[in-house]
PDB file of C-alpha atoms in Angstrom:
ATOM      1  CA  MET Y  30      -3.964  -3.209   2.672  1.00 35.00           C
ATOM      2  CA  GLN Y  31      -0.472  -4.662   2.656  1.00 38.00           C
ATOM      3  CA  ALA Y  32      -0.061  -8.180   3.977  1.00 37.00           C
ATOM      4  CA  ASP Y  33       2.336  -7.116   6.742  1.00 42.00           C
ATOM      5  CA  SER Y  34       0.017  -4.436   8.133  1.00 45.00           C
ATOM      6  CA  SER Y  35      -2.449  -6.703   9.933  1.00 46.00           C
ATOM      7  CA  PRO Y  36      -2.725  -6.462  13.723  1.00 42.00           C
ATOM      8  CA  GLN Y  37      -1.439 -10.034  14.045  1.00 46.00           C
ATOM      9  CA  ARG Y  38       1.922  -9.076  12.524  1.00 52.00           C
ATOM     10  CA  ARG Y  39       4.975  -9.857  14.629  1.00 56.00           C
ATOM     11  CA  GLY Y  40       8.212  -7.929  14.803  1.00 80.00           C
ATOM     12  CA  VAL Y  41       9.567  -4.569  15.897  1.00 89.00           C
ATOM     13  CA  VAL Y  42       7.533  -1.547  16.967  1.00 95.00           C
ATOM     14  CA  ILE Y  43       8.921   1.873  16.010  1.00 93.00           C
ATOM     15  CA  ALA Y  44       8.251   5.010  18.057  1.00 96.00           C
ATOM     16  CA  GLU Y  45       9.095   8.379  16.521  1.00 94.00           C
ATOM     17  CA  GLY Y  46       9.459  11.702  18.353  1.00 95.00           C
ATOM     18  CA  VAL Y  47      10.215  12.693  21.935  1.00 97.00           C
ATOM     19  CA  ASN Y  48       6.653  12.491  23.292  1.00 97.00           C
ATOM     20  CA  VAL Y  49       6.023   9.127  21.653  1.00 97.00           C
ATOM     21  CA  VAL Y  50       9.294   7.627  22.875  1.00 97.00           C
ATOM     22  CA  GLN Y  51       8.539   8.918  26.382  1.00 97.00           C
ATOM     23  CA  ARG Y  52       5.205   7.071  26.406  1.00 97.00           C
ATOM     24  CA  LEU Y  53       6.875   3.964  25.040  1.00 97.00           C
ATOM     25  CA  ALA Y  54       9.487   4.094  27.798  1.00 96.00           C
ATOM     26  CA  ARG Y  55       6.763   4.373  30.457  1.00 95.00           C
ATOM     27  CA  SER Y  56       4.810   1.437  29.033  1.00 96.00           C
ATOM     28  CA  ASP Y  57       5.271  -2.313  29.402  1.00 94.00           C
ATOM     29  CA  TYR Y  58       6.902  -2.580  25.954  1.00 95.00           C
ATOM     30  CA  ARG Y  59      10.558  -3.653  26.024  1.00 94.00           C
ATOM     31  CA  ILE Y  60      12.727  -1.130  24.180  1.00 96.00           C
ATOM     32  CA  ARG Y  61      15.608  -2.547  22.140  1.00 94.00           C
ATOM     33  CA  ALA Y  62      17.403   0.679  21.210  1.00 95.00           C
ATOM     34  CA  VAL Y  63      17.040   4.445  20.832  1.00 96.00           C
ATOM     35  CA  VAL Y  64      18.732   6.516  18.133  1.00 94.00           C
ATOM     36  CA  GLY Y  65      18.557  10.262  17.706  1.00 93.00           C
ATOM     37  CA  VAL Y  66      20.178  13.665  17.442  1.00 95.00           C
ATOM     38  CA  PRO Y  67      21.840  15.097  20.569  1.00 95.00           C
ATOM     39  CA  ALA Y  68      19.092  17.575  21.540  1.00 96.00           C
ATOM     40  CA  LYS Y  69      16.335  14.959  21.412  1.00 96.00           C
ATOM     41  CA  LEU Y  70      18.350  12.405  23.357  1.00 96.00           C
ATOM     42  CA  GLU Y  71      19.054  15.054  25.993  1.00 97.00           C
ATOM     43  CA  ALA Y  72      15.302  15.677  26.340  1.00 97.00           C
ATOM     44  CA  LEU Y  73      14.755  11.933  26.800  1.00 97.00           C
ATOM     45  CA  ALA Y  74      17.604  11.425  29.275  1.00 96.00           C
ATOM     46  CA  PRO Y  75      15.417  11.454  32.427  1.00 95.00           C
ATOM     47  CA  VAL Y  76      13.056   8.749  31.179  1.00 95.00           C
ATOM     48  CA  LEU Y  77      15.816   6.615  29.632  1.00 94.00           C
ATOM     49  CA  ALA Y  78      18.101   6.809  32.669  1.00 92.00           C
ATOM     50  CA  GLY Y  79      16.392   3.945  34.459  1.00 85.00           C
ATOM     51  CA  LEU Y  80      16.273   1.632  31.446  1.00 92.00           C
ATOM     52  CA  ASP Y  81      18.824  -0.895  30.250  1.00 93.00           C
ATOM     53  CA  VAL Y  82      18.735   0.168  26.621  1.00 95.00           C
ATOM     54  CA  ALA Y  83      21.314   0.991  23.951  1.00 95.00           C
ATOM     55  CA  VAL Y  84      21.308   4.675  22.941  1.00 96.00           C
ATOM     56  CA  TYR Y  85      22.984   5.893  19.735  1.00 94.00           C
ATOM     57  CA  GLU Y  86      23.702   9.552  18.958  1.00 92.00           C
ATOM     58  CA  LEU Y  87      23.799  10.668  15.313  1.00 91.00           C
ATOM     59  CA  ASP Y  88      23.498  13.886  13.345  1.00 88.00           C
ATOM     60  CA  LYS Y  89      20.190  14.391  11.520  1.00 86.00           C
ATOM     61  CA  TRP Y  90      21.536  13.496   8.076  1.00 86.00           C
ATOM     62  CA  THR Y  91      23.170  10.246   9.182  1.00 86.00           C
ATOM     63  CA  LEU Y  92      20.047   9.361  11.177  1.00 84.00           C
ATOM     64  CA  SER Y  93      17.875   9.573   8.063  1.00 81.00           C
ATOM     65  CA  ASP Y  94      20.418   7.616   6.014  1.00 83.00           C
ATOM     66  CA  VAL Y  95      20.561   4.837   8.595  1.00 80.00           C
ATOM     67  CA  VAL Y  96      16.810   4.349   8.994  1.00 78.00           C
ATOM     68  CA  GLY Y  97      16.007   4.770   5.294  1.00 78.00           C
ATOM     69  CA  PHE Y  98      13.577   7.710   5.443  1.00 76.00           C
ATOM     70  CA  ARG Y  99      13.732  11.355   6.438  1.00 76.00           C
ATOM     71  CA  VAL Y 100      13.407  11.586  10.214  1.00 78.00           C
ATOM     72  CA  THR Y 101      11.837  14.953  11.015  1.00 81.00           C
ATOM     73  CA  ARG Y 102      11.301  14.398  14.748  1.00 85.00           C
ATOM     74  CA  GLY Y 103      14.912  13.698  15.568  1.00 88.00           C
ATOM     75  CA  VAL Y 104      14.630  10.440  17.490  1.00 94.00           C
ATOM     76  CA  LEU Y 105      13.439   6.867  17.028  1.00 93.00           C
ATOM     77  CA  ALA Y 106      13.062   3.929  19.395  1.00 96.00           C
ATOM     78  CA  ALA Y 107      12.627   0.266  18.537  1.00 94.00           C
ATOM     79  CA  ALA Y 108      10.723  -2.062  20.858  1.00 96.00           C
ATOM     80  CA  ASP Y 109       9.605  -5.673  20.862  1.00 94.00           C
ATOM     81  CA  ARG Y 110       6.050  -6.321  19.780  1.00 93.00           C
ATOM     82  CA  PRO Y 111       4.163  -7.924  22.677  1.00 91.00           C
ATOM     83  CA  PRO Y 112       2.227 -11.180  22.282  1.00 91.00           C
ATOM     84  CA  PRO Y 113      -1.428 -10.772  21.262  1.00 92.00           C
ATOM     85  CA  VAL Y 114      -4.016 -10.294  23.987  1.00 94.00           C
ATOM     86  CA  ALA Y 115      -7.241 -12.324  24.086  1.00 96.00           C
ATOM     87  CA  ALA Y 116     -10.326 -10.211  23.507  1.00 97.00           C
ATOM     88  CA  GLU Y 117     -12.118 -12.088  26.287  1.00 97.00           C
ATOM     89  CA  SER Y 118      -9.642 -10.866  28.905  1.00 97.00           C
ATOM     90  CA  LEU Y 119     -10.040  -7.236  27.867  1.00 98.00           C
ATOM     91  CA  ILE Y 120     -13.831  -7.507  27.855  1.00 98.00           C
ATOM     92  CA  ALA Y 121     -13.867  -9.057  31.322  1.00 98.00           C
ATOM     93  CA  ALA Y 122     -11.709  -6.257  32.731  1.00 97.00           C
ATOM     94  CA  GLY Y 123     -13.467  -3.205  31.289  1.00 97.00           C
ATOM     95  CA  ASN Y 124     -16.744  -1.372  30.755  1.00 98.00           C
ATOM     96  CA  ARG Y 125     -15.999   1.065  27.914  1.00 98.00           C
ATOM     97  CA  PHE Y 126     -14.953  -0.220  24.502  1.00 98.00           C
ATOM     98  CA  VAL Y 127     -14.461   0.939  20.938  1.00 98.00           C
ATOM     99  CA  VAL Y 128     -14.906  -1.648  18.187  1.00 98.00           C
ATOM    100  CA  LEU Y 129     -13.426  -0.927  14.756  1.00 98.00           C
ATOM    101  CA  GLU Y 130     -14.471  -2.471  11.452  1.00 98.00           C
ATOM    102  CA  SER Y 131     -12.186  -2.283   8.397  1.00 96.00           C
ATOM    103  CA  ILE Y 132     -10.243   0.773   9.562  1.00 96.00           C
ATOM    104  CA  ASN Y 133      -7.147   0.521   7.363  1.00 93.00           C
ATOM    105  CA  ASP Y 134      -6.077   4.166   7.228  1.00 95.00           C
ATOM    106  CA  TYR Y 135      -3.118   4.405   9.599  1.00 95.00           C
ATOM    107  CA  GLU Y 136      -3.716   8.039  10.547  1.00 96.00           C
ATOM    108  CA  ASN Y 137      -7.383   7.475  11.337  1.00 96.00           C
ATOM    109  CA  LEU Y 138      -6.414   4.447  13.388  1.00 97.00           C
ATOM    110  CA  GLY Y 139      -3.840   6.400  15.360  1.00 98.00           C
ATOM    111  CA  SER Y 140      -6.313   9.232  15.948  1.00 98.00           C
ATOM    112  CA  VAL Y 141      -8.924   6.799  17.253  1.00 98.00           C
ATOM    113  CA  PHE Y 142      -6.447   5.419  19.793  1.00 98.00           C
ATOM    114  CA  ARG Y 143      -5.531   8.940  20.916  1.00 98.00           C
ATOM    115  CA  ASN Y 144      -9.236   9.681  21.392  1.00 98.00           C
ATOM    116  CA  CYS Y 145      -9.721   6.464  23.339  1.00 98.00           C
ATOM    117  CA  ALA Y 146      -6.922   7.421  25.714  1.00 98.00           C
ATOM    118  CA  ALA Y 147      -8.365  10.916  26.129  1.00 98.00           C
ATOM    119  CA  PHE Y 148     -11.847   9.665  27.034  1.00 98.00           C
ATOM    120  CA  GLY Y 149     -10.855   6.732  29.226  1.00 98.00           C
ATOM    121  CA  VAL Y 150     -11.839   3.856  26.944  1.00 98.00           C
ATOM    122  CA  ASP Y 151     -10.787   0.553  28.497  1.00 98.00           C
ATOM    123  CA  ALA Y 152      -9.897  -1.296  25.284  1.00 98.00           C
ATOM    124  CA  VAL Y 153     -10.138  -1.254  21.505  1.00 98.00           C
ATOM    125  CA  LEU Y 154     -11.322  -4.342  19.630  1.00 98.00           C
ATOM    126  CA  LEU Y 155     -10.563  -4.678  15.925  1.00 97.00           C
ATOM    127  CA  ASP Y 156     -12.093  -6.814  13.235  1.00 97.00           C
ATOM    128  CA  PRO Y 157      -9.638  -8.983  11.245  1.00 94.00           C
ATOM    129  CA  ARG Y 158      -9.526  -6.470   8.356  1.00 94.00           C
ATOM    130  CA  CYS Y 159      -8.281  -3.516  10.393  1.00 95.00           C
ATOM    131  CA  ALA Y 160      -4.736  -2.263   9.926  1.00 94.00           C
ATOM    132  CA  ASP Y 161      -2.023  -2.617  12.553  1.00 94.00           C
ATOM    133  CA  PRO Y 162      -2.262  -0.113  15.439  1.00 96.00           C
ATOM    134  CA  LEU Y 163       1.469  -0.602  16.042  1.00 96.00           C
ATOM    135  CA  TYR Y 164       2.457   0.419  12.515  1.00 93.00           C
ATOM    136  CA  ARG Y 165       4.856   3.388  12.713  1.00 92.00           C
ATOM    137  CA  ARG Y 166       2.440   5.975  11.305  1.00 93.00           C
ATOM    138  CA  SER Y 167      -0.400   4.876  13.584  1.00 96.00           C
ATOM    139  CA  VAL Y 168       1.901   4.994  16.591  1.00 97.00           C
ATOM    140  CA  ARG Y 169       3.048   8.505  15.678  1.00 95.00           C
ATOM    141  CA  VAL Y 170      -0.455   9.900  15.113  1.00 97.00           C
ATOM    142  CA  SER Y 171      -1.668   8.331  18.354  1.00 98.00           C
ATOM    143  CA  MET Y 172       1.101  10.334  20.101  1.00 97.00           C
ATOM    144  CA  GLY Y 173       2.164   7.041  21.654  1.00 98.00           C
ATOM    145  CA  HIS Y 174      -1.169   6.478  23.390  1.00 98.00           C
ATOM    146  CA  VAL Y 175      -1.502   3.176  21.544  1.00 98.00           C
ATOM    147  CA  PHE Y 176       1.041   1.861  24.078  1.00 98.00           C
ATOM    148  CA  GLY Y 177      -1.379   2.528  26.932  1.00 97.00           C
ATOM    149  CA  VAL Y 178      -4.711   1.396  25.462  1.00 98.00           C
ATOM    150  CA  GLY Y 179      -5.206  -2.363  25.367  1.00 97.00           C
ATOM    151  CA  PHE Y 180      -6.354  -3.847  22.076  1.00 97.00           C
ATOM    152  CA  ALA Y 181      -7.204  -7.219  20.597  1.00 97.00           C
ATOM    153  CA  VAL Y 182      -8.431  -8.668  17.344  1.00 96.00           C
ATOM    154  CA  LEU Y 183     -11.879 -10.260  17.277  1.00 96.00           C
ATOM    155  CA  ASP Y 184     -11.694 -13.601  15.505  1.00 90.00           C
ATOM    156  CA  GLU Y 185     -13.545 -14.634  12.397  1.00 90.00           C
ATOM    157  CA  PRO Y 186     -16.340 -14.978  11.596  1.00 94.00           C
ATOM    158  CA  TRP Y 187     -17.041 -11.275  11.741  1.00 95.00           C
ATOM    159  CA  PRO Y 188     -19.372  -9.800  12.965  1.00 96.00           C
ATOM    160  CA  ALA Y 189     -20.538 -12.952  14.771  1.00 95.00           C
ATOM    161  CA  SER Y 190     -17.571 -12.502  17.129  1.00 96.00           C
ATOM    162  CA  LEU Y 191     -19.388  -9.492  18.604  1.00 96.00           C
ATOM    163  CA  ARG Y 192     -21.250 -12.101  20.647  1.00 95.00           C
ATOM    164  CA  LEU Y 193     -18.333 -11.980  23.106  1.00 96.00           C
ATOM    165  CA  LEU Y 194     -19.372  -8.466  24.071  1.00 97.00           C
ATOM    166  CA  ARG Y 195     -23.084  -9.180  24.154  1.00 95.00           C
ATOM    167  CA  ALA Y 196     -22.550 -12.284  26.313  1.00 96.00           C
ATOM    168  CA  ALA Y 197     -20.687 -10.088  28.802  1.00 97.00           C
ATOM    169  CA  GLY Y 198     -23.600  -7.669  29.074  1.00 97.00           C
ATOM    170  CA  VAL Y 199     -22.015  -4.985  26.907  1.00 98.00           C
ATOM    171  CA  ARG Y 200     -24.487  -2.928  24.842  1.00 97.00           C
ATOM    172  CA  LEU Y 201     -23.403  -2.494  21.213  1.00 98.00           C
ATOM    173  CA  LEU Y 202     -23.874   1.067  19.921  1.00 98.00           C
ATOM    174  CA  ALA Y 203     -23.342   1.391  16.156  1.00 97.00           C
ATOM    175  CA  MET Y 204     -22.429   4.811  14.771  1.00 96.00           C
ATOM    176  CA  THR Y 205     -24.287   5.644  11.560  1.00 95.00           C
ATOM    177  CA  PRO Y 206     -25.675   8.833   9.997  1.00 91.00           C
ATOM    178  CA  ARG Y 207     -28.893   7.046   8.990  1.00 91.00           C
ATOM    179  CA  PRO Y 208     -32.083   8.905   9.955  1.00 89.00           C
ATOM    180  CA  ALA Y 209     -33.352   5.822  11.817  1.00 93.00           C
ATOM    181  CA  ALA Y 210     -30.488   6.136  14.318  1.00 95.00           C
ATOM    182  CA  ALA Y 211     -31.111   7.727  17.713  1.00 93.00           C
ATOM    183  CA  SER Y 212     -29.496  11.079  18.450  1.00 94.00           C
ATOM    184  CA  LEU Y 213     -26.518  10.846  20.793  1.00 92.00           C
ATOM    185  CA  ALA Y 214     -27.914  13.822  22.680  1.00 87.00           C
ATOM    186  CA  ARG Y 215     -30.888  11.718  23.787  1.00 88.00           C
ATOM    187  CA  LEU Y 216     -29.044   8.456  24.371  1.00 90.00           C
ATOM    188  CA  GLU Y 217     -29.459   6.862  27.772  1.00 88.00           C
ATOM    189  CA  ARG Y 218     -25.928   5.758  28.595  1.00 89.00           C
ATOM    190  CA  PRO Y 219     -25.665   2.064  29.554  1.00 94.00           C
ATOM    191  CA  ASP Y 220     -23.331   0.859  32.298  1.00 95.00           C
ATOM    192  CA  ARG Y 221     -21.259  -1.203  29.859  1.00 97.00           C
ATOM    193  CA  TRP Y 222     -21.054  -0.177  26.225  1.00 98.00           C
ATOM    194  CA  ALA Y 223     -19.091  -0.662  23.022  1.00 98.00           C
ATOM    195  CA  LEU Y 224     -19.045   2.013  20.330  1.00 98.00           C
ATOM    196  CA  LEU Y 225     -18.857   0.503  16.826  1.00 98.00           C
ATOM    197  CA  LEU Y 226     -17.071   2.577  14.166  1.00 98.00           C
ATOM    198  CA  GLY Y 227     -16.702   1.718  10.480  1.00 97.00           C
ATOM    199  CA  ALA Y 228     -14.237   2.689   7.782  1.00 92.00           C
ATOM    200  CA  GLU Y 229     -14.069   6.147   6.281  1.00 85.00           C
ATOM    201  CA  GLY Y 230     -16.591   6.318   3.431  1.00 84.00           C
ATOM    202  CA  PRO Y 231     -18.595   3.090   3.613  1.00 88.00           C
ATOM    203  CA  GLY Y 232     -19.073   3.135   7.377  1.00 92.00           C
ATOM    204  CA  LEU Y 233     -20.225   0.024   9.177  1.00 96.00           C
ATOM    205  CA  SER Y 234     -21.281  -2.968   7.097  1.00 96.00           C
ATOM    206  CA  GLU Y 235     -24.923  -4.036   6.971  1.00 96.00           C
ATOM    207  CA  ALA Y 236     -23.992  -7.161   8.923  1.00 96.00           C
ATOM    208  CA  ALA Y 237     -22.366  -5.159  11.732  1.00 97.00           C
ATOM    209  CA  LEU Y 238     -25.319  -2.775  11.876  1.00 97.00           C
ATOM    210  CA  ALA Y 239     -27.690  -5.726  12.089  1.00 96.00           C
ATOM    211  CA  ASP Y 240     -25.742  -7.160  15.033  1.00 96.00           C
ATOM    212  CA  ALA Y 241     -25.791  -3.909  17.021  1.00 97.00           C
ATOM    213  CA  ASP Y 242     -28.210  -3.326  19.896  1.00 96.00           C
ATOM    214  CA  GLU Y 243     -28.798   0.291  18.926  1.00 96.00           C
ATOM    215  CA  TRP Y 244     -27.915   2.745  16.145  1.00 97.00           C
ATOM    216  CA  VAL Y 245     -26.698   6.192  17.202  1.00 96.00           C
ATOM    217  CA  ARG Y 246     -25.893   9.325  15.219  1.00 94.00           C
ATOM    218  CA  ILE Y 247     -24.468  12.799  15.661  1.00 93.00           C
ATOM    219  CA  PRO Y 248     -27.015  15.559  14.879  1.00 89.00           C
ATOM    220  CA  MET Y 249     -25.584  17.674  12.042  1.00 87.00           C
ATOM    221  CA  ALA Y 250     -26.602  20.600   9.878  1.00 87.00           C
ATOM    222  CA  ASP Y 251     -28.368  19.961   6.579  1.00 83.00           C
ATOM    223  CA  GLY Y 252     -26.025  19.176   3.714  1.00 82.00           C
ATOM    224  CA  VAL Y 253     -23.412  17.426   5.887  1.00 82.00           C
ATOM    225  CA  ASP Y 254     -23.929  13.681   6.005  1.00 76.00           C
ATOM    226  CA  SER Y 255     -20.890  12.504   7.985  1.00 79.00           C
ATOM    227  CA  LEU Y 256     -17.650  13.330   9.778  1.00 88.00           C
ATOM    228  CA  ASN Y 257     -14.181  11.833   9.668  1.00 93.00           C
ATOM    229  CA  VAL Y 258     -14.307   8.551  11.591  1.00 95.00           C
ATOM    230  CA  ALA Y 259     -11.889   9.710  14.286  1.00 96.00           C
ATOM    231  CA  THR Y 260     -13.760  12.986  14.707  1.00 96.00           C
ATOM    232  CA  ALA Y 261     -17.109  11.226  14.892  1.00 95.00           C
ATOM    233  CA  GLY Y 262     -15.685   8.810  17.433  1.00 96.00           C
ATOM    234  CA  ALA Y 263     -14.401  11.665  19.587  1.00 97.00           C
ATOM    235  CA  VAL Y 264     -17.812  13.394  19.601  1.00 96.00           C
ATOM    236  CA  ALA Y 265     -19.550  10.150  20.515  1.00 96.00           C
ATOM    237  CA  LEU Y 266     -17.058   9.347  23.273  1.00 97.00           C
ATOM    238  CA  ALA Y 267     -17.505  12.811  24.754  1.00 95.00           C
ATOM    239  CA  HIS Y 268     -21.248  12.105  25.023  1.00 94.00           C
ATOM    240  CA  LEU Y 269     -20.750   8.628  26.434  1.00 95.00           C
ATOM    241  CA  THR Y 270     -18.169   9.580  29.049  1.00 93.00           C
ATOM    242  CA  GLY Y 271     -19.245  13.105  29.967  1.00 84.00           C
TER     243      GLY Y 271
END
């Protein structure tokens, strides 16, 4: 993982595409500027009309030359990165959480945030090795929902920092395909819960599994041992919130 991709990174947030820029404009993030081709800026005119923001119109070729990569969605917005949020404040305010360990694939990360928005998760908590949810690719794949789901980084040492959730009465549910895990279909849903998801491939670490209150799994056909982390998370959230 590149050094500038950690969630603690400061700087500019980039939103790409009409739907993503719309969600950015409706969020608490302060937009610096918007640049795009005429048709995309016209589509965004209603949401940008009430904002004090610079808007630049370019043709598609100049747009790609200016930003340094091929822009296929026709519009970009730049916004200030907000200050980090304390995990304790998010935990105190919510009941449904997703906790991520070592998720450093930007597309998986963006998909997880989109799922969390879809299923009404109150906040996402990341271990210190996760990638940046506000990285451009994560923002794009999340369809801009990362702007509406609160997130914070759990401090080192990991996974001892999970104690913040346990101390608040949140039950820690670790996703794992291990046979010893309870089937989600038979899970008695707690009032306050946190779903723990690990990186694609290795899954949750032994230390994180040991710190969980309960292991849960998705029943699957023989010969299939796991699902993509975002897909698995979506199935689990459907069970937990349905």
